[in-house]
Coordinates of C-alpha atoms in Angstrom, one line a residue:
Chain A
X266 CA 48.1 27.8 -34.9
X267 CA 46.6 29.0 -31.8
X268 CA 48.9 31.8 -29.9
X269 CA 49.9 30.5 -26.8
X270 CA 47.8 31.9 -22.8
X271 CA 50.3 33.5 -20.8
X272 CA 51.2 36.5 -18.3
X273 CA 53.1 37.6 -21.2
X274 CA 50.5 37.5 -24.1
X275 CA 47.9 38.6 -21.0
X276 CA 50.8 41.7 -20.3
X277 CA 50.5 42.3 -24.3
X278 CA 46.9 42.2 -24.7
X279 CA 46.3 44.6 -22.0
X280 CA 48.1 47.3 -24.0
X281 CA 45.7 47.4 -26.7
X282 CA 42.1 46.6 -23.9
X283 CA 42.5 43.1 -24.4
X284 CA 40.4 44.0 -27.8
X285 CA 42.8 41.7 -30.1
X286 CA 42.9 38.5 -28.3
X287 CA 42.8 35.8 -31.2
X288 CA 39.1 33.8 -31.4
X289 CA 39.3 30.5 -29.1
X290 CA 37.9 28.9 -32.3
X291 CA 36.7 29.4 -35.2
X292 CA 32.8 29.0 -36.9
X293 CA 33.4 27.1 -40.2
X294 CA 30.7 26.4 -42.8
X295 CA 30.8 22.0 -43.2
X296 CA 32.9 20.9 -45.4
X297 CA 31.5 18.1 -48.3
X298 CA 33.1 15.4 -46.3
X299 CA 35.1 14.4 -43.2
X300 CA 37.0 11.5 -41.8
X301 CA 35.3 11.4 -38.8
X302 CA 32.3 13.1 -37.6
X303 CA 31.6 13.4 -34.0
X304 CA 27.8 14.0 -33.2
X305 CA 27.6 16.4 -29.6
X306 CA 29.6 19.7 -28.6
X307 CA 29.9 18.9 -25.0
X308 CA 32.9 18.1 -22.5
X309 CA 33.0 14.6 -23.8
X310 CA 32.7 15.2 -27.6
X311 CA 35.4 17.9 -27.5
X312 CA 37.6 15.9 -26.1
X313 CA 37.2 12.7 -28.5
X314 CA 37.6 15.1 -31.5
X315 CA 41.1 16.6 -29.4
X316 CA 42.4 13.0 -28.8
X317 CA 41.2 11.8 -32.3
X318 CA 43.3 14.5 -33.5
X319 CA 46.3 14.7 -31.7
X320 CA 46.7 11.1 -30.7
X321 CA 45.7 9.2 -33.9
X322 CA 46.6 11.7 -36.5
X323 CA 42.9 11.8 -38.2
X324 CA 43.2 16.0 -38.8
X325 CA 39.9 16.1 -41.2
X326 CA 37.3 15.8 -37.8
X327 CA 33.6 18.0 -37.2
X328 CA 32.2 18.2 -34.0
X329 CA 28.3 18.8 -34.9
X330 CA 26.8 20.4 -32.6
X331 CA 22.4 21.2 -32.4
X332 CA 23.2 24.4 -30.0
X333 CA 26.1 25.9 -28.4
X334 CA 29.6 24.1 -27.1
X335 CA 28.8 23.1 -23.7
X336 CA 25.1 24.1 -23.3
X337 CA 24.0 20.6 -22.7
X338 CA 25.0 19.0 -19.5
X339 CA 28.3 19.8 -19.7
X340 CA 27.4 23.4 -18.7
X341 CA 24.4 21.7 -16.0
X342 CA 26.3 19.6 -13.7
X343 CA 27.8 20.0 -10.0
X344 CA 31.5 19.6 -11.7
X345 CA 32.6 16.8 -9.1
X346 CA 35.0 15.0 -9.7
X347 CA 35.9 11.5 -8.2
X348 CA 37.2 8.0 -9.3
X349 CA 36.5 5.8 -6.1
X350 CA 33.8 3.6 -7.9
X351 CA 33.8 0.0 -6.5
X352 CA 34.2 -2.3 -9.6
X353 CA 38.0 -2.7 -11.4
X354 CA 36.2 -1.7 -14.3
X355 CA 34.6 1.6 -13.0
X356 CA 37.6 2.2 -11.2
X357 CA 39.6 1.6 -14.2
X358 CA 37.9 4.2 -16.4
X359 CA 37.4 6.6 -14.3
X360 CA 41.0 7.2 -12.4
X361 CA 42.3 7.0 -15.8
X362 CA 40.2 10.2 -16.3
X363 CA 41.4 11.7 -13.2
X364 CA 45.0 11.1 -14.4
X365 CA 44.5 13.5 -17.2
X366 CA 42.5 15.8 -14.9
X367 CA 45.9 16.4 -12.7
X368 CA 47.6 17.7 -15.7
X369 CA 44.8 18.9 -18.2
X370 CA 45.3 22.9 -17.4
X371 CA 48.8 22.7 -18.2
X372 CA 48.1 20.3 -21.6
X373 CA 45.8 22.4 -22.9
X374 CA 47.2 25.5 -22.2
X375 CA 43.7 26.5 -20.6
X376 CA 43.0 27.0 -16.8
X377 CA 40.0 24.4 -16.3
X378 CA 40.0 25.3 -12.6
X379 CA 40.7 22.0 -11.5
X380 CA 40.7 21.7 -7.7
X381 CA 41.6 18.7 -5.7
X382 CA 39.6 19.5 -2.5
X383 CA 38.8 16.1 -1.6
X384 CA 35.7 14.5 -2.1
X385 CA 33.5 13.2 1.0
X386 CA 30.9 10.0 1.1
X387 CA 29.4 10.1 4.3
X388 CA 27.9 6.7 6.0
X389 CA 24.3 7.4 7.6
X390 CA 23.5 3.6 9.4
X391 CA 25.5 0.6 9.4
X392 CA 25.0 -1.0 6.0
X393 CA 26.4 2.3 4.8
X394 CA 29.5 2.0 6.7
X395 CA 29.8 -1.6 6.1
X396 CA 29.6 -0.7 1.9
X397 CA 31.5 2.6 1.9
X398 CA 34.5 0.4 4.3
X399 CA 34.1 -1.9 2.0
X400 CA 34.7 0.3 -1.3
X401 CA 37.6 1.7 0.6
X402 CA 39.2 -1.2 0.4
X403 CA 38.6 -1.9 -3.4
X404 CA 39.5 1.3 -3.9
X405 CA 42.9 1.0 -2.5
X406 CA 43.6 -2.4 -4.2
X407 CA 43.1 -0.6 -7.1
X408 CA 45.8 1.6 -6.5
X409 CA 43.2 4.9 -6.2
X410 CA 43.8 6.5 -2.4
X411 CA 40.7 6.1 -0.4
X412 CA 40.7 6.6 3.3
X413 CA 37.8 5.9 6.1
X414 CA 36.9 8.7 8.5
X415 CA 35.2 8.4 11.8
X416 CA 32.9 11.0 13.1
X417 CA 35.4 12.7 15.2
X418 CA 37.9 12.8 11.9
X419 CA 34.7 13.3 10.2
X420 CA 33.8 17.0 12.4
X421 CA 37.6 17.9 12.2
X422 CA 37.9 17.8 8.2
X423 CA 34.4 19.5 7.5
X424 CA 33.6 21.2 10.7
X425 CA 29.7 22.3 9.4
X426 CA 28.1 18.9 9.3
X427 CA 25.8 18.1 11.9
X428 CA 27.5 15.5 13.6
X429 CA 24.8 15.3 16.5
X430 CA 23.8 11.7 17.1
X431 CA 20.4 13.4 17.4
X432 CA 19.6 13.8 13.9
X433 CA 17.3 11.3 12.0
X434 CA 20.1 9.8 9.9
X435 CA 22.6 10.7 12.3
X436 CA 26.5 10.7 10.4
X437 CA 28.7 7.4 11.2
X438 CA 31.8 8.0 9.2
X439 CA 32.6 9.0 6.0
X440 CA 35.5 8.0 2.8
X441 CA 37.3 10.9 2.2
X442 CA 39.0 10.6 -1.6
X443 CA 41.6 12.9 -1.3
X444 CA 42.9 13.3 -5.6
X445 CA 39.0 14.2 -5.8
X446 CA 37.9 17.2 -6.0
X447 CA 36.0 20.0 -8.8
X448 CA 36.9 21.7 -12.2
X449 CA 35.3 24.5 -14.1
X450 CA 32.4 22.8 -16.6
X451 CA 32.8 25.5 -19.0
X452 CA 36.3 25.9 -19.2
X453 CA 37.0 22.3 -19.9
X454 CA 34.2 22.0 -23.0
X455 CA 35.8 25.6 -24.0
X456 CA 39.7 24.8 -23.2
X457 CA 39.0 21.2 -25.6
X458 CA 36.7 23.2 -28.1
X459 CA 40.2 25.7 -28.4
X460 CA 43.0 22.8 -28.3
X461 CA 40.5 20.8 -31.2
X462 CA 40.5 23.7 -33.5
X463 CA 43.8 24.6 -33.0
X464 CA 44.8 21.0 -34.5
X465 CA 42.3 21.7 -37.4
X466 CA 39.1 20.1 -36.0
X467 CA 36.2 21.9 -37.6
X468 CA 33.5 22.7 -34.9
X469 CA 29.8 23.6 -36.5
X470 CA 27.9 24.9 -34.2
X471 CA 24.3 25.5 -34.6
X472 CA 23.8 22.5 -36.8
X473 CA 21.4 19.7 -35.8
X474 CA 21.3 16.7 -37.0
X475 CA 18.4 15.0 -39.0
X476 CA 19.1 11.4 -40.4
X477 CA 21.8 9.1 -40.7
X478 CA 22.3 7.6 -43.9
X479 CA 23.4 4.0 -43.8
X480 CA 24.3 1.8 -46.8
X481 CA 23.7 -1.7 -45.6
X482 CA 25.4 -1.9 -42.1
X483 CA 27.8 1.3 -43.3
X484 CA 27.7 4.7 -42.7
X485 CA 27.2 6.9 -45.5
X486 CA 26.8 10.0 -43.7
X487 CA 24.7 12.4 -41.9
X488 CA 22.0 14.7 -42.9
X489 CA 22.2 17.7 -40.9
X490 CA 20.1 21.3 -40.7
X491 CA 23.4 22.8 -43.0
X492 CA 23.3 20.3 -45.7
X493 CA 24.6 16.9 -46.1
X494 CA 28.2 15.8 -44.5
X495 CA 29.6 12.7 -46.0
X496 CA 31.7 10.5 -43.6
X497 CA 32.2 6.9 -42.9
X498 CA 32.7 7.3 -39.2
X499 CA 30.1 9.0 -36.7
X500 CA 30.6 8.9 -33.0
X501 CA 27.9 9.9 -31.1
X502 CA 28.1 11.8 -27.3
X503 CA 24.4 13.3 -27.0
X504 CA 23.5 12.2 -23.4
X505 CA 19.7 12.4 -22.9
X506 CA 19.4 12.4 -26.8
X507 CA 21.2 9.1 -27.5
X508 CA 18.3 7.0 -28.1
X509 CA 16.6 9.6 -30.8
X510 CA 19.6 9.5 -32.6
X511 CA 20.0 5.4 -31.9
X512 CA 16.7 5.4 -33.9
X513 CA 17.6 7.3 -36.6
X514 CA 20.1 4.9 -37.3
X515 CA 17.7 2.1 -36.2
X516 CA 19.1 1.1 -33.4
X517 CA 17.8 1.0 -30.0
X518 CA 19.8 1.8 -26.8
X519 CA 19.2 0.5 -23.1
X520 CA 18.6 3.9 -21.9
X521 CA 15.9 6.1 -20.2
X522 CA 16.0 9.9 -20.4
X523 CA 15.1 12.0 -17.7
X524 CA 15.5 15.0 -15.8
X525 CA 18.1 15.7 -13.3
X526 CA 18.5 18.9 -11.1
X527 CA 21.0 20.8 -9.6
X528 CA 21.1 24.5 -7.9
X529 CA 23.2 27.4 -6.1
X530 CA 22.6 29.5 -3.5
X531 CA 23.6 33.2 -3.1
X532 CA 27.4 33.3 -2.8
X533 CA 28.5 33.5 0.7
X534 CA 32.1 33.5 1.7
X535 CA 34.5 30.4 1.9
X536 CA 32.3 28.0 4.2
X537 CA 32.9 24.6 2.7
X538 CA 36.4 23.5 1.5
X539 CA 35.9 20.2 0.6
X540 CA 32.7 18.5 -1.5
X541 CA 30.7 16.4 0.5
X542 CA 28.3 13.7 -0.5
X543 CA 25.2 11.0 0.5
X544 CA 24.0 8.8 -1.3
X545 CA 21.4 8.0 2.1
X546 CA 19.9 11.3 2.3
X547 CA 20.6 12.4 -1.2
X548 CA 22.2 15.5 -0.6
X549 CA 26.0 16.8 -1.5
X550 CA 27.3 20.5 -1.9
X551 CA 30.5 21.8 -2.4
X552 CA 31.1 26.0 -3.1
X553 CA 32.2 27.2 -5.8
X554 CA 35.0 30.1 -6.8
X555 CA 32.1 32.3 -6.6
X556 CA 31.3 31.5 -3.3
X557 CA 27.8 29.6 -4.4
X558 CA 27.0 26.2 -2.6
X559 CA 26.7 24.3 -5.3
X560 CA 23.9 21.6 -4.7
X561 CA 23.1 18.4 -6.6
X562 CA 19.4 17.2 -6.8
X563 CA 18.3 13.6 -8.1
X564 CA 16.2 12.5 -11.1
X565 CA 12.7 12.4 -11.3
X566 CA 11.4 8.9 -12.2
X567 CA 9.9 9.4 -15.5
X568 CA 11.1 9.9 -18.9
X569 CA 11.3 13.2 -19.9
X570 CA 13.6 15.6 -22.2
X571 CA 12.0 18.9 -21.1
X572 CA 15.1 19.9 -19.1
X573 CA 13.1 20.5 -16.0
X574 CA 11.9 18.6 -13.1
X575 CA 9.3 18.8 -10.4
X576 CA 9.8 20.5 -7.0
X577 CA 9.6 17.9 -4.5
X578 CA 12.9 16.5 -5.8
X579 CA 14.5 19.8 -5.2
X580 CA 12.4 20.2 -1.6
X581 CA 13.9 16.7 -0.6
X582 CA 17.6 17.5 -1.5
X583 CA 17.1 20.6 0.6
X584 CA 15.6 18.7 3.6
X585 CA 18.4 16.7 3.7
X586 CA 20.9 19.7 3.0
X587 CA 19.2 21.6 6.1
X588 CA 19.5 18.8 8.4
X589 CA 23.0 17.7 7.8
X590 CA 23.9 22.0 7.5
X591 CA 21.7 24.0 9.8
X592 CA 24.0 26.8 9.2
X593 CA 22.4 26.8 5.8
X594 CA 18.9 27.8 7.1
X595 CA 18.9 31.2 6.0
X596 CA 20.7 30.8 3.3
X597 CA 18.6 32.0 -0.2
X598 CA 18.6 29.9 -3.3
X599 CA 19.5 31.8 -6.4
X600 CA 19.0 29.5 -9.3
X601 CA 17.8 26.0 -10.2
X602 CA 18.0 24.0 -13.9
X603 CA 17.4 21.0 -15.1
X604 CA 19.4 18.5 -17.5
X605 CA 18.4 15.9 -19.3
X606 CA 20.7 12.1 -18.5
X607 CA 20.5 9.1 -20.5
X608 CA 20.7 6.3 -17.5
X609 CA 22.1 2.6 -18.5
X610 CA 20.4 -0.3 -16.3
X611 CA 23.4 -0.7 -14.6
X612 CA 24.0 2.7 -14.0
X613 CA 27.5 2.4 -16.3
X614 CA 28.2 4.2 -19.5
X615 CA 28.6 2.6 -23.0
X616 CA 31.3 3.5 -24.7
X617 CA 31.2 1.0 -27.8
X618 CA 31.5 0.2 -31.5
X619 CA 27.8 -1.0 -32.8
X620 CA 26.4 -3.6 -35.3
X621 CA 26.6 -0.4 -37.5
X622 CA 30.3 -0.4 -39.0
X623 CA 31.3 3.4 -38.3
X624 CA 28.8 3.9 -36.0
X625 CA 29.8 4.3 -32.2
X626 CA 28.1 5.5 -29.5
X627 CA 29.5 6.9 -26.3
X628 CA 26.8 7.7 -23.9
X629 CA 24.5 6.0 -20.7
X630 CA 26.9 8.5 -18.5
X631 CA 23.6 9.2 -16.8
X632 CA 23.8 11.3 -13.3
X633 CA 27.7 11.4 -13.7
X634 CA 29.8 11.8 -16.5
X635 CA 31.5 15.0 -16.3
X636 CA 34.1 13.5 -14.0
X637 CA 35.0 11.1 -16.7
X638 CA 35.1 13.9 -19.5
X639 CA 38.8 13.5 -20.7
X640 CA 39.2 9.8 -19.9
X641 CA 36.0 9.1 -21.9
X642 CA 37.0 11.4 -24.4
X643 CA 40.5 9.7 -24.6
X644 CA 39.1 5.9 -24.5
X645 CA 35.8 7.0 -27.2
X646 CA 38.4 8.3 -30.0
X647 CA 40.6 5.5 -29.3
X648 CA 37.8 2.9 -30.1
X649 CA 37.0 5.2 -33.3
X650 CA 40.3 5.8 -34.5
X651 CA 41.0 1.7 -34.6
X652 CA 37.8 0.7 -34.6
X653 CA 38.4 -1.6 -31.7
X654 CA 38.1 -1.1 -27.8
X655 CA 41.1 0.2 -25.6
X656 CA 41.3 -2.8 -22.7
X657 CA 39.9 0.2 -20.2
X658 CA 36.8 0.9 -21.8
X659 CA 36.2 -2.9 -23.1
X660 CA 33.9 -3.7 -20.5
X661 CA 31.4 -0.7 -21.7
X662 CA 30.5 -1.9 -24.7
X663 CA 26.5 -2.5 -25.8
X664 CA 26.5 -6.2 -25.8
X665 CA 26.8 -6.7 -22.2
X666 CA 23.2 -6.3 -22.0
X667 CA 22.7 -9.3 -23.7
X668 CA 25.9 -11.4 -22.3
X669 CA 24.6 -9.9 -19.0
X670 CA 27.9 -9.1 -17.9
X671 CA 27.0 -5.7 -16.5
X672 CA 29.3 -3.2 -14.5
X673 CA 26.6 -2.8 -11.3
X674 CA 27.4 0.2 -9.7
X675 CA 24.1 1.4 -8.2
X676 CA 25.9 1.7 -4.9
X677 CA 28.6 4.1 -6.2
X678 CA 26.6 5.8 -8.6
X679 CA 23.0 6.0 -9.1
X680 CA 22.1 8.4 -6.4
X681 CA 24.7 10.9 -6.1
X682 CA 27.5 12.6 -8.0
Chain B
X115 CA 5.1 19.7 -12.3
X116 CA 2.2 18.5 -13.6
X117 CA -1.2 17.3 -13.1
X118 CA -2.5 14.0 -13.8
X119 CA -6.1 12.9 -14.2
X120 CA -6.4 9.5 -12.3
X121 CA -9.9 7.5 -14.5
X122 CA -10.9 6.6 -11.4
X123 CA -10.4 10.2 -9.3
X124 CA -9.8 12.9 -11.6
X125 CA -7.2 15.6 -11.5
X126 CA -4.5 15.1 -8.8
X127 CA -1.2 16.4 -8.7
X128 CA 1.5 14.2 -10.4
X129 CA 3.5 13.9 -7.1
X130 CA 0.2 11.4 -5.3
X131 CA 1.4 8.9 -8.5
X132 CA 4.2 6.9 -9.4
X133 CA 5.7 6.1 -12.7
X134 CA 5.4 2.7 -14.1
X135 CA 7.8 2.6 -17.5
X136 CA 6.4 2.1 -21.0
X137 CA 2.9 0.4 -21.6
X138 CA 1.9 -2.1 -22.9
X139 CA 5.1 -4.8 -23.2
X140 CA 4.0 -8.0 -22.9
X141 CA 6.0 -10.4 -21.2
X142 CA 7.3 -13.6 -23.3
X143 CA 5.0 -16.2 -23.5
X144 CA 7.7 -19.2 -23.5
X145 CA 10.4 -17.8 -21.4
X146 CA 12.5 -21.0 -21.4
X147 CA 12.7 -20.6 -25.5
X148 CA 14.1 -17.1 -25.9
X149 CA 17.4 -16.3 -27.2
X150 CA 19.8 -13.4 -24.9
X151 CA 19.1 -11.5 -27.7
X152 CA 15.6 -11.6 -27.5
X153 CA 15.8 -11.1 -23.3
X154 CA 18.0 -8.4 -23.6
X155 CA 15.5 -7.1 -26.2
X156 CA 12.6 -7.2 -23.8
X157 CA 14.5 -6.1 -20.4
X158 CA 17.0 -3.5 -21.4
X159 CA 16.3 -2.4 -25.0
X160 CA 13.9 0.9 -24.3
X161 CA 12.3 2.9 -27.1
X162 CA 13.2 5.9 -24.9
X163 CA 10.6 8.1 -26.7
X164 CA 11.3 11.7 -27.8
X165 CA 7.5 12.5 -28.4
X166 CA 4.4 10.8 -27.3
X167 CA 4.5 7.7 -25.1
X168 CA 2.0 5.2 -23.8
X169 CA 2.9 4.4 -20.5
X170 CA 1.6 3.0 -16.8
X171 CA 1.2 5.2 -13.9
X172 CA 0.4 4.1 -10.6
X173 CA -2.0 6.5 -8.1
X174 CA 0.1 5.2 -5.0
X175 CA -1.3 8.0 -2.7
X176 CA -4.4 7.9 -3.9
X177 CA -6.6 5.1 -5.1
X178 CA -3.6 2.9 -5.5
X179 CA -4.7 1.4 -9.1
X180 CA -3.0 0.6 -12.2
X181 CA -4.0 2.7 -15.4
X182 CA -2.3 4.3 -18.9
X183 CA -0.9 7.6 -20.1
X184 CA -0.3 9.0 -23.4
X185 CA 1.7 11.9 -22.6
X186 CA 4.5 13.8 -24.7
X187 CA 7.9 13.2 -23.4
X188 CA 9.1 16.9 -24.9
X189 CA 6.6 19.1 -22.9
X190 CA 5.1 16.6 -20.1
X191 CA 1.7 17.2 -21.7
X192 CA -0.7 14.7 -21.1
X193 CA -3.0 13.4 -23.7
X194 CA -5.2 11.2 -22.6
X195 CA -5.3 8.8 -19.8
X196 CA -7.0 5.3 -20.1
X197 CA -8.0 2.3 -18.2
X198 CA -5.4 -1.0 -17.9
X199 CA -7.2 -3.2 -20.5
X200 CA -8.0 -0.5 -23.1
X201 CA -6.7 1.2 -25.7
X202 CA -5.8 5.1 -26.2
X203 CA -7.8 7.1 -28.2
X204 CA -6.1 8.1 -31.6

């Protein structure tokens, strides 16, 4: 049982220099066999192994995981988090995740930071404001609170952006999601790694996996760098490694891997209060706790799973960044990294049982998925606990591709996040 | 950041080309006779390689033609390049 984060146990640990706090969680060996096996320490495998174990009662659960909890792209993204997509399925999924956002500190008894700032898509030229009005709307009929800004209520809610008509893709209005807002990456893949183990959950660390062993169209179980784990369910959440682990299954996934960047700057003091995004220019920042700006790049166009990309995409973001922020201009830049995303054609994620019985796969988040963590979390252990769909992630299963009845949302998420 | 050695001009940096997707798919012969399996097969379905791939890269800011890559998707080496109509070395 996990001792409970307080201003009392914090008052108690003091006394002795906070050097007998109780471990977050613990390192266990594998075990011979589990129930369920979840392939991928991140945000979004935590959180399925949480769920699968408090809300479906399956307590004999590993998370396997090739590194460290969190070192993938959970630990690598710009932490926004948003649910104003366009389609009822997007929208769906992901304000069901920002539900459990609003009350996830308190549920897992683990401050992930979560901030509801307010999230900013600014319109650069008419067919912008025609689609962002436009997602407004659906938005709203939705029931998720979207609201339009002109440029006036644009300058008055984020007084730095260059509102000059005078600028090549001079500002026209903006949406303005007010539940939006950031969390801490860390503390969310740590806070679920903690509330997992505390419910039994066994997370192996360190531990890659080699093979899946299938017996006909069952799992068997998985071969891994400690030994082999029995189990007849696997769920996999590897992001930019989905498709090598699709094959070793022998399956094949409708994804491409490739590199997408992100940055911060020095930290300055509070500047920016809000996080503001554009899919036109391809630029959005927001500051952290810190006081970093916190500045999203895009992908390069190739396949690649080196983790790094090429300059000019980080040049561009911070062309745009400079033009729509001159009070940037002297600002230094203090670090820059690389992730690797796994990108669906319609730039949706899959969240789906397989042809494999006990294989599922929950990946394709591509440039955006830490805003879903909990709700995909939630809706992925759901479809492995009962081996069936929830109704809010039916639409993101595999076979679309072939039905062709895709979730399109290029407009609302390929470019930014 | 790499560098990429165009047959037809020689070493150029990698940002003069753009990326074409996986070589050497063939596009169905009888369209009007395949299955949604077999389209979604051909249009979505991508082997996504960890590892060396064959692929098309296009020098857009340079000599503007068509020609193959084998380069290694885990360190952005590249192996060989070859001509459209050829076939990598081994």
């Amino acid at each position: 049982m996990k001792k409970k984060y307080s201003i009392f146990a914090l008052i108690k640990n003091s006394l002795s220099y906070h050097e007998n706090w109780q471990r977050a969680w613990r390192d266990p060996e594998p075990k011979k066999e589990y129930d369920a096996v979840i392939i991928g320490g991140g945000g979004h495998g935590l959180a399925t192994a949480y769920y699968l174990a408090k809300e479906h009662n399956l307590k004999n659960i590993a998370v396997v995981e090739k590194g460290w909890i969190g070192g993938g792209n959970t630990g690598r993204n710009t932490t926004i988090i948003r649910s104003n997509y366009l389609w009822d399925a997007s929208a769906g999924l992901y304000d069901h995740a920002l539900k459990i956002w609003e009350n996830l500190s308190q549920e897992l008894n683990y401050n992930v930071m979560f901030s509801q700032r307010g999230v900013m898509n600014l319109a650069h030229n008419q067919h912008d404001v025609r689609e962002l009005k436009r997602r407004t709307h659906a938005n709203r009929l939705n029931g998720i609170d979207c609201e339009w800004l002109n440029v006036d209520q644009v300058k008055k809610f984020c007084p730095i952006i260059n509102c000059s008509p005078d600028i090549r893709y001079p500002v026209m209005g903006s949406t303005l999601q007010r539940r939006a807002g950031t969390a801490r990456h860390d503390a969310v893949a740590w806070g679920y790694a903690r509330g997992a183990d505390g419910m039994g959950v066994d997370i192996i660390q360190n531990c890659e996996l080699k093979a899946i062993k299938r017996n006909g169209d069952s799992i068997e179980g998985i071969e891994t760098t400690k030994g082999f784990i029995k189990t007849k369910k696997v769920g996999v959440v590897a992001a930019g490694h989905s498709s090598v682990i699709a094959n070793m299954a022998g399956l094949r996934l409708p994804l491409e891997s490739k590199p997408l960047q992100a940055l911060v700057s020095e930290p300055i003091k509070p500047i920016i209060d809000t996080v503001v995004m554009s899919n036109a220019v391809h630029a959005y920042v927001s500051q952290s706790d810190k006081g970093e700006l916190v500045i999203g790049a895009g992908t390069d166009s190739y396949i690649s799973y080196t983790q790094k990309g090429t300059h000019e995409i980080v040049e561009g973001t911070l062309k745009a960044i400079l033009e729509l922020y001159p009070i940037f201009s002297r600002l230094r830049m203090l670090r820059q990294w690389g992730g690797v995303v796994d990108i669906c054609p319609d730039a949706s994620p899959i969240i789906s049982k397989t042809s494999v019985k006990g294989l599922y796969f929950n990946c394709g988040w591509g440039t955006g998925g830490f805003k879903a963590t909990p709700g995909s979390g939630h809706l992925f252990a759901h479809t492995i606990a009962r081996d069936e769909p929830h109704s809010l992630n039916a639409a993101f299963n595999i076979n679309r591709f072939i039905s062709g009845d895709l979730v399109d949302e290029h407009g609302a998420a390929a470019v930014a996040h | 950041m790499f560098i990429i050695k165009c047959p037809y001009c020689g070493e150029r940096d990698h940002s003069e080309f753009n990326y074409g997707g996986e070589a050497h798919l063939v596009r169905p012969k009888q369209p009007t006779e395949l299955s949604d399996d077999q389209w979604a097969e051909y249009l979505f379905m991508k082997k996504n390689i960890k590892g060396l791939q064959y692929e098309r890269w296009n020098h857009s800011h340079g000599c503007r033609r068509w020609f193959n890559a084998a380069r290694d998707t885990s360190n952005d080496k590249i192996h060989s390049v070859y001509k459209i109509g050829e076939k990598p070395n081994k």
